[in-house]
PDB file of C-alpha atoms in Angstrom:
ATOM      1  CA  LYS A  19      -3.320  30.114  16.438  1.00 38.00           C
ATOM      2  CA  ASN A  20      -2.906  26.359  16.827  1.00 38.00           C
ATOM      3  CA  GLN A  21      -0.382  24.925  14.393  1.00 39.00           C
ATOM      4  CA  GLN A  22      -0.076  21.213  13.805  1.00 36.00           C
ATOM      5  CA  SER A  23       3.251  19.694  12.926  1.00 35.00           C
ATOM      6  CA  THR A  24       3.442  17.561   9.821  1.00 36.00           C
ATOM      7  CA  THR A  25       5.724  14.641   9.163  1.00 39.00           C
ATOM      8  CA  THR A  26       7.134  13.809   5.766  1.00 37.00           C
ATOM      9  CA  TYR A  27       7.375  10.160   4.779  1.00 40.00           C
ATOM     10  CA  LYS A  28       9.973   9.193   2.201  1.00 41.00           C
ATOM     11  CA  LEU A  29      11.157   6.128   0.398  1.00 41.00           C
ATOM     12  CA  HIS A  30      14.716   5.147   1.103  1.00 40.00           C
ATOM     13  CA  ASN A  31      16.979   2.617  -0.587  1.00 38.00           C
ATOM     14  CA  ILE A  32      18.565   0.398   2.052  1.00 38.00           C
ATOM     15  CA  HIS A  33      21.089  -1.047  -0.392  1.00 35.00           C
ATOM     16  CA  GLN A  34      19.042  -4.063  -1.407  1.00 42.00           C
ATOM     17  CA  PRO A  35      18.904  -4.464  -5.189  1.00 41.00           C
ATOM     18  CA  ASN A  36      15.737  -2.969  -6.670  1.00 44.00           C
ATOM     19  CA  LEU A  37      14.057  -2.681  -3.283  1.00 46.00           C
ATOM     20  CA  LEU A  38      12.974   0.564  -1.693  1.00 49.00           C
ATOM     21  CA  LEU A  39      11.173   0.367   1.610  1.00 54.00           C
ATOM     22  CA  LEU A  40       8.796   2.745   3.295  1.00 55.00           C
ATOM     23  CA  LEU A  41      10.665   4.274   6.192  1.00 52.00           C
ATOM     24  CA  ILE A  42       8.701   5.623   9.095  1.00 52.00           C
ATOM     25  CA  PRO A  43      10.456   8.359  11.103  1.00 51.00           C
ATOM     26  CA  SER A  44      10.141   6.742  14.537  1.00 56.00           C
ATOM     27  CA  PRO A  45      10.388   3.041  15.351  1.00 53.00           C
ATOM     28  CA  ARG A  46       8.035   3.774  18.255  1.00 70.00           C
ATOM     29  CA  MET A  47       5.110   4.595  15.987  1.00 78.00           C
ATOM     30  CA  SER A  48       2.027   2.510  16.605  1.00 85.00           C
ATOM     31  CA  ALA A  49       0.686   0.067  14.018  1.00 88.00           C
ATOM     32  CA  GLU A  50      -2.135   2.575  13.412  1.00 91.00           C
ATOM     33  CA  GLU A  51       0.326   5.389  12.672  1.00 89.00           C
ATOM     34  CA  VAL A  52       2.395   3.190  10.346  1.00 90.00           C
ATOM     35  CA  ALA A  53      -0.765   2.062   8.532  1.00 94.00           C
ATOM     36  CA  LYS A  54      -2.072   5.610   8.137  1.00 94.00           C
ATOM     37  CA  ALA A  55       1.244   6.788   6.659  1.00 92.00           C
ATOM     38  CA  PHE A  56       1.441   3.757   4.369  1.00 94.00           C
ATOM     39  CA  VAL A  57      -2.137   4.049   3.068  1.00 96.00           C
ATOM     40  CA  GLN A  58      -1.756   7.770   2.346  1.00 95.00           C
ATOM     41  CA  HIS A  59       1.505   7.170   0.492  1.00 95.00           C
ATOM     42  CA  PHE A  60       0.334   4.060  -1.389  1.00 97.00           C
ATOM     43  CA  TYR A  61      -2.850   5.494  -2.873  1.00 97.00           C
ATOM     44  CA  GLN A  62      -1.430   8.954  -3.602  1.00 96.00           C
ATOM     45  CA  THR A  63       1.453   7.290  -5.457  1.00 96.00           C
ATOM     46  CA  PHE A  64      -0.856   4.839  -7.259  1.00 97.00           C
ATOM     47  CA  ASP A  65      -3.009   7.747  -8.482  1.00 97.00           C
ATOM     48  CA  THR A  66      -0.113   9.913  -9.680  1.00 96.00           C
ATOM     49  CA  ASN A  67       2.822   7.614 -10.565  1.00 96.00           C
ATOM     50  CA  VAL A  68       2.123   3.888 -10.439  1.00 96.00           C
ATOM     51  CA  ASP A  69       5.799   3.105 -11.120  1.00 96.00           C
ATOM     52  CA  GLY A  70       6.593   4.745  -7.783  1.00 95.00           C
ATOM     53  CA  LEU A  71       5.007   1.740  -6.054  1.00 96.00           C
ATOM     54  CA  ALA A  72       7.729  -0.654  -7.221  1.00 95.00           C
ATOM     55  CA  GLY A  73       9.887   0.056  -4.187  1.00 93.00           C
ATOM     56  CA  LEU A  74       7.152  -1.094  -1.823  1.00 95.00           C
ATOM     57  CA  TYR A  75       7.234  -4.662  -3.165  1.00 96.00           C
ATOM     58  CA  SER A  76       9.970  -7.296  -2.994  1.00 95.00           C
ATOM     59  CA  PRO A  77      10.741 -10.443  -4.985  1.00 95.00           C
ATOM     60  CA  ASN A  78       8.812 -12.335  -2.249  1.00 95.00           C
ATOM     61  CA  SER A  79       5.677 -10.158  -2.439  1.00 97.00           C
ATOM     62  CA  MET A  80       2.344 -11.516  -3.658  1.00 98.00           C
ATOM     63  CA  LEU A  81      -0.671  -9.751  -5.171  1.00 98.00           C
ATOM     64  CA  THR A  82      -4.103 -11.280  -5.651  1.00 98.00           C
ATOM     65  CA  PHE A  83      -6.090  -8.937  -7.887  1.00 96.00           C
ATOM     66  CA  GLU A  84      -9.697  -9.949  -8.499  1.00 96.00           C
ATOM     67  CA  GLY A  85      -8.804 -13.584  -7.833  1.00 95.00           C
ATOM     68  CA  ASN A  86      -5.714 -13.627 -10.077  1.00 96.00           C
ATOM     69  CA  GLN A  87      -2.481 -14.179  -8.187  1.00 97.00           C
ATOM     70  CA  VAL A  88       0.954 -12.908  -9.210  1.00 97.00           C
ATOM     71  CA  ALA A  89       4.248 -12.997  -7.314  1.00 97.00           C
ATOM     72  CA  GLY A  90       7.346 -10.821  -7.306  1.00 97.00           C
ATOM     73  CA  MET A  91       7.790  -7.111  -7.800  1.00 96.00           C
ATOM     74  CA  GLU A  92       8.025  -7.212 -11.606  1.00 96.00           C
ATOM     75  CA  GLN A  93       4.827  -9.224 -12.116  1.00 97.00           C
ATOM     76  CA  ILE A  94       2.977  -7.150  -9.526  1.00 98.00           C
ATOM     77  CA  MET A  95       4.033  -3.916 -11.207  1.00 97.00           C
ATOM     78  CA  ASN A  96       3.002  -5.246 -14.636  1.00 97.00           C
ATOM     79  CA  ARG A  97      -0.446  -6.015 -13.218  1.00 97.00           C
ATOM     80  CA  LEU A  98      -0.809  -2.608 -11.536  1.00 97.00           C
ATOM     81  CA  ARG A  99       0.336  -0.757 -14.683  1.00 96.00           C
ATOM     82  CA  GLY A 100      -2.202  -2.750 -16.705  1.00 95.00           C
ATOM     83  CA  ILE A 101      -5.094  -1.227 -14.770  1.00 94.00           C
ATOM     84  CA  GLY A 102      -4.506   2.172 -16.384  1.00 94.00           C
ATOM     85  CA  PRO A 103      -5.122   5.611 -14.870  1.00 95.00           C
ATOM     86  CA  VAL A 104      -6.916   5.452 -11.520  1.00 96.00           C
ATOM     87  CA  LYS A 105      -8.216   7.721  -8.772  1.00 97.00           C
ATOM     88  CA  HIS A 106      -8.853   6.294  -5.290  1.00 97.00           C
ATOM     89  CA  ASP A 107     -11.133   7.713  -2.604  1.00 97.00           C
ATOM     90  CA  ILE A 108     -10.443   5.986   0.722  1.00 98.00           C
ATOM     91  CA  LYS A 109     -13.457   5.502   3.020  1.00 98.00           C
ATOM     92  CA  SER A 110     -12.035   3.418   5.887  1.00 97.00           C
ATOM     93  CA  MET A 111      -8.904   1.738   7.168  1.00 98.00           C
ATOM     94  CA  ASP A 112      -8.569  -0.933   9.829  1.00 98.00           C
ATOM     95  CA  VAL A 113      -5.252  -2.184  11.173  1.00 97.00           C
ATOM     96  CA  GLN A 114      -4.052  -4.993  13.415  1.00 94.00           C
ATOM     97  CA  PRO A 115      -0.634  -6.124  14.502  1.00 88.00           C
ATOM     98  CA  SER A 116      -0.026  -9.586  13.048  1.00 86.00           C
ATOM     99  CA  SER A 117       0.939 -12.736  14.945  1.00 82.00           C
ATOM    100  CA  ASP A 118       4.525 -11.874  14.021  1.00 82.00           C
ATOM    101  CA  SER A 119       5.651  -8.745  15.860  1.00 81.00           C
ATOM    102  CA  ASN A 120       7.345  -7.578  12.639  1.00 88.00           C
ATOM    103  CA  ALA A 121       4.114  -7.548  10.620  1.00 93.00           C
ATOM    104  CA  ILE A 122       1.047  -5.328  10.303  1.00 95.00           C
ATOM    105  CA  VAL A 123      -2.260  -6.192   8.597  1.00 97.00           C
ATOM    106  CA  ILE A 124      -4.161  -3.308   6.959  1.00 98.00           C
ATOM    107  CA  PHE A 125      -7.688  -3.467   5.481  1.00 98.00           C
ATOM    108  CA  VAL A 126      -8.841  -0.570   3.285  1.00 98.00           C
ATOM    109  CA  THR A 127     -12.227   0.208   1.735  1.00 98.00           C
ATOM    110  CA  GLY A 128     -13.092   2.937  -0.720  1.00 97.00           C
ATOM    111  CA  SER A 129     -13.968   3.718  -4.286  1.00 97.00           C
ATOM    112  CA  ILE A 130     -11.834   3.679  -7.405  1.00 97.00           C
ATOM    113  CA  LYS A 131     -12.309   5.393 -10.754  1.00 96.00           C
ATOM    114  CA  ILE A 132     -10.566   3.517 -13.529  1.00 94.00           C
ATOM    115  CA  GLY A 133      -9.876   5.550 -16.656  1.00 91.00           C
ATOM    116  CA  GLY A 134     -12.399   8.205 -15.626  1.00 84.00           C
ATOM    117  CA  ASP A 135     -15.337   5.779 -15.478  1.00 87.00           C
ATOM    118  CA  ASN A 136     -17.906   5.795 -12.688  1.00 92.00           C
ATOM    119  CA  PRO A 137     -16.458   4.943  -9.271  1.00 94.00           C
ATOM    120  CA  LEU A 138     -16.545   1.324  -8.107  1.00 94.00           C
ATOM    121  CA  HIS A 139     -16.347   0.149  -4.488  1.00 96.00           C
ATOM    122  CA  PHE A 140     -13.246  -1.821  -3.545  1.00 97.00           C
ATOM    123  CA  CYS A 141     -11.514  -3.412  -0.582  1.00 98.00           C
ATOM    124  CA  GLU A 142      -7.808  -4.128  -0.267  1.00 98.00           C
ATOM    125  CA  MET A 143      -5.782  -5.953   2.363  1.00 98.00           C
ATOM    126  CA  PHE A 144      -2.053  -5.513   2.917  1.00 98.00           C
ATOM    127  CA  GLN A 145       0.378  -7.312   5.144  1.00 97.00           C
ATOM    128  CA  LEU A 146       3.458  -5.189   5.739  1.00 96.00           C
ATOM    129  CA  LEU A 147       6.618  -6.876   6.981  1.00 94.00           C
ATOM    130  CA  SER A 148       9.362  -5.017   8.777  1.00 90.00           C
ATOM    131  CA  THR A 149      12.967  -5.403   7.724  1.00 87.00           C
ATOM    132  CA  GLY A 150      14.281  -3.193  10.510  1.00 83.00           C
ATOM    133  CA  PRO A 151      13.234  -0.341  12.782  1.00 78.00           C
ATOM    134  CA  GLY A 152      10.667   1.731  10.877  1.00 77.00           C
ATOM    135  CA  ALA A 153      11.212  -0.060   7.525  1.00 86.00           C
ATOM    136  CA  TYR A 154       8.388  -2.034   5.869  1.00 91.00           C
ATOM    137  CA  TYR A 155       7.541  -3.622   2.543  1.00 95.00           C
ATOM    138  CA  VAL A 156       4.294  -5.092   1.171  1.00 97.00           C
ATOM    139  CA  HIS A 157       4.487  -8.859   1.552  1.00 97.00           C
ATOM    140  CA  ASN A 158       0.823  -9.569   0.735  1.00 98.00           C
ATOM    141  CA  ASP A 159      -1.691  -7.451  -1.201  1.00 98.00           C
ATOM    142  CA  ILE A 160      -5.244  -8.641  -1.939  1.00 98.00           C
ATOM    143  CA  PHE A 161      -7.581  -6.428  -3.987  1.00 98.00           C
ATOM    144  CA  ARG A 162     -11.248  -7.022  -4.791  1.00 97.00           C
ATOM    145  CA  LEU A 163     -13.967  -4.880  -6.378  1.00 96.00           C
ATOM    146  CA  ASN A 164     -17.295  -4.966  -4.513  1.00 94.00           C
ATOM    147  CA  TYR A 165     -20.221  -5.169  -6.910  1.00 86.00           C
ATOM    148  CA  GLY A 166     -23.905  -4.591  -6.125  1.00 73.00           C
ATOM    149  CA  LEU A 167     -23.495  -2.281  -3.140  1.00 58.00           C
TER     150      LEU A 167
END
């Protein structure tokens, strides 16, 4: 019987006030592996406990949601909480290392149910910045619903 090993990803406070970063077990993980772990964690947390996302943002983070831009963890979290209960179904994920070796760009497509309504198509782009080996936070987050597909 072939058994696959699983890795657990956790949030860890690195002693920065109000900032929890996603820690990846090995600093040698590829951008693709980091992105896969991040996307799984982000959307599972969004669907079950939106407040759990606060640690992924910093005071320098920005969110553009449907063309409306907010900055800083508190404003971002207020915007995300304001969406209400959601359920994401991820269809695709693309990832590239950024021009800065400490950054990763992630592009996600899928569908979202908001408050139990019919699913809507969406796309979301993240830029993760590293603050140390295996530690990342969301510096940029751009979300847009895709109508008429």
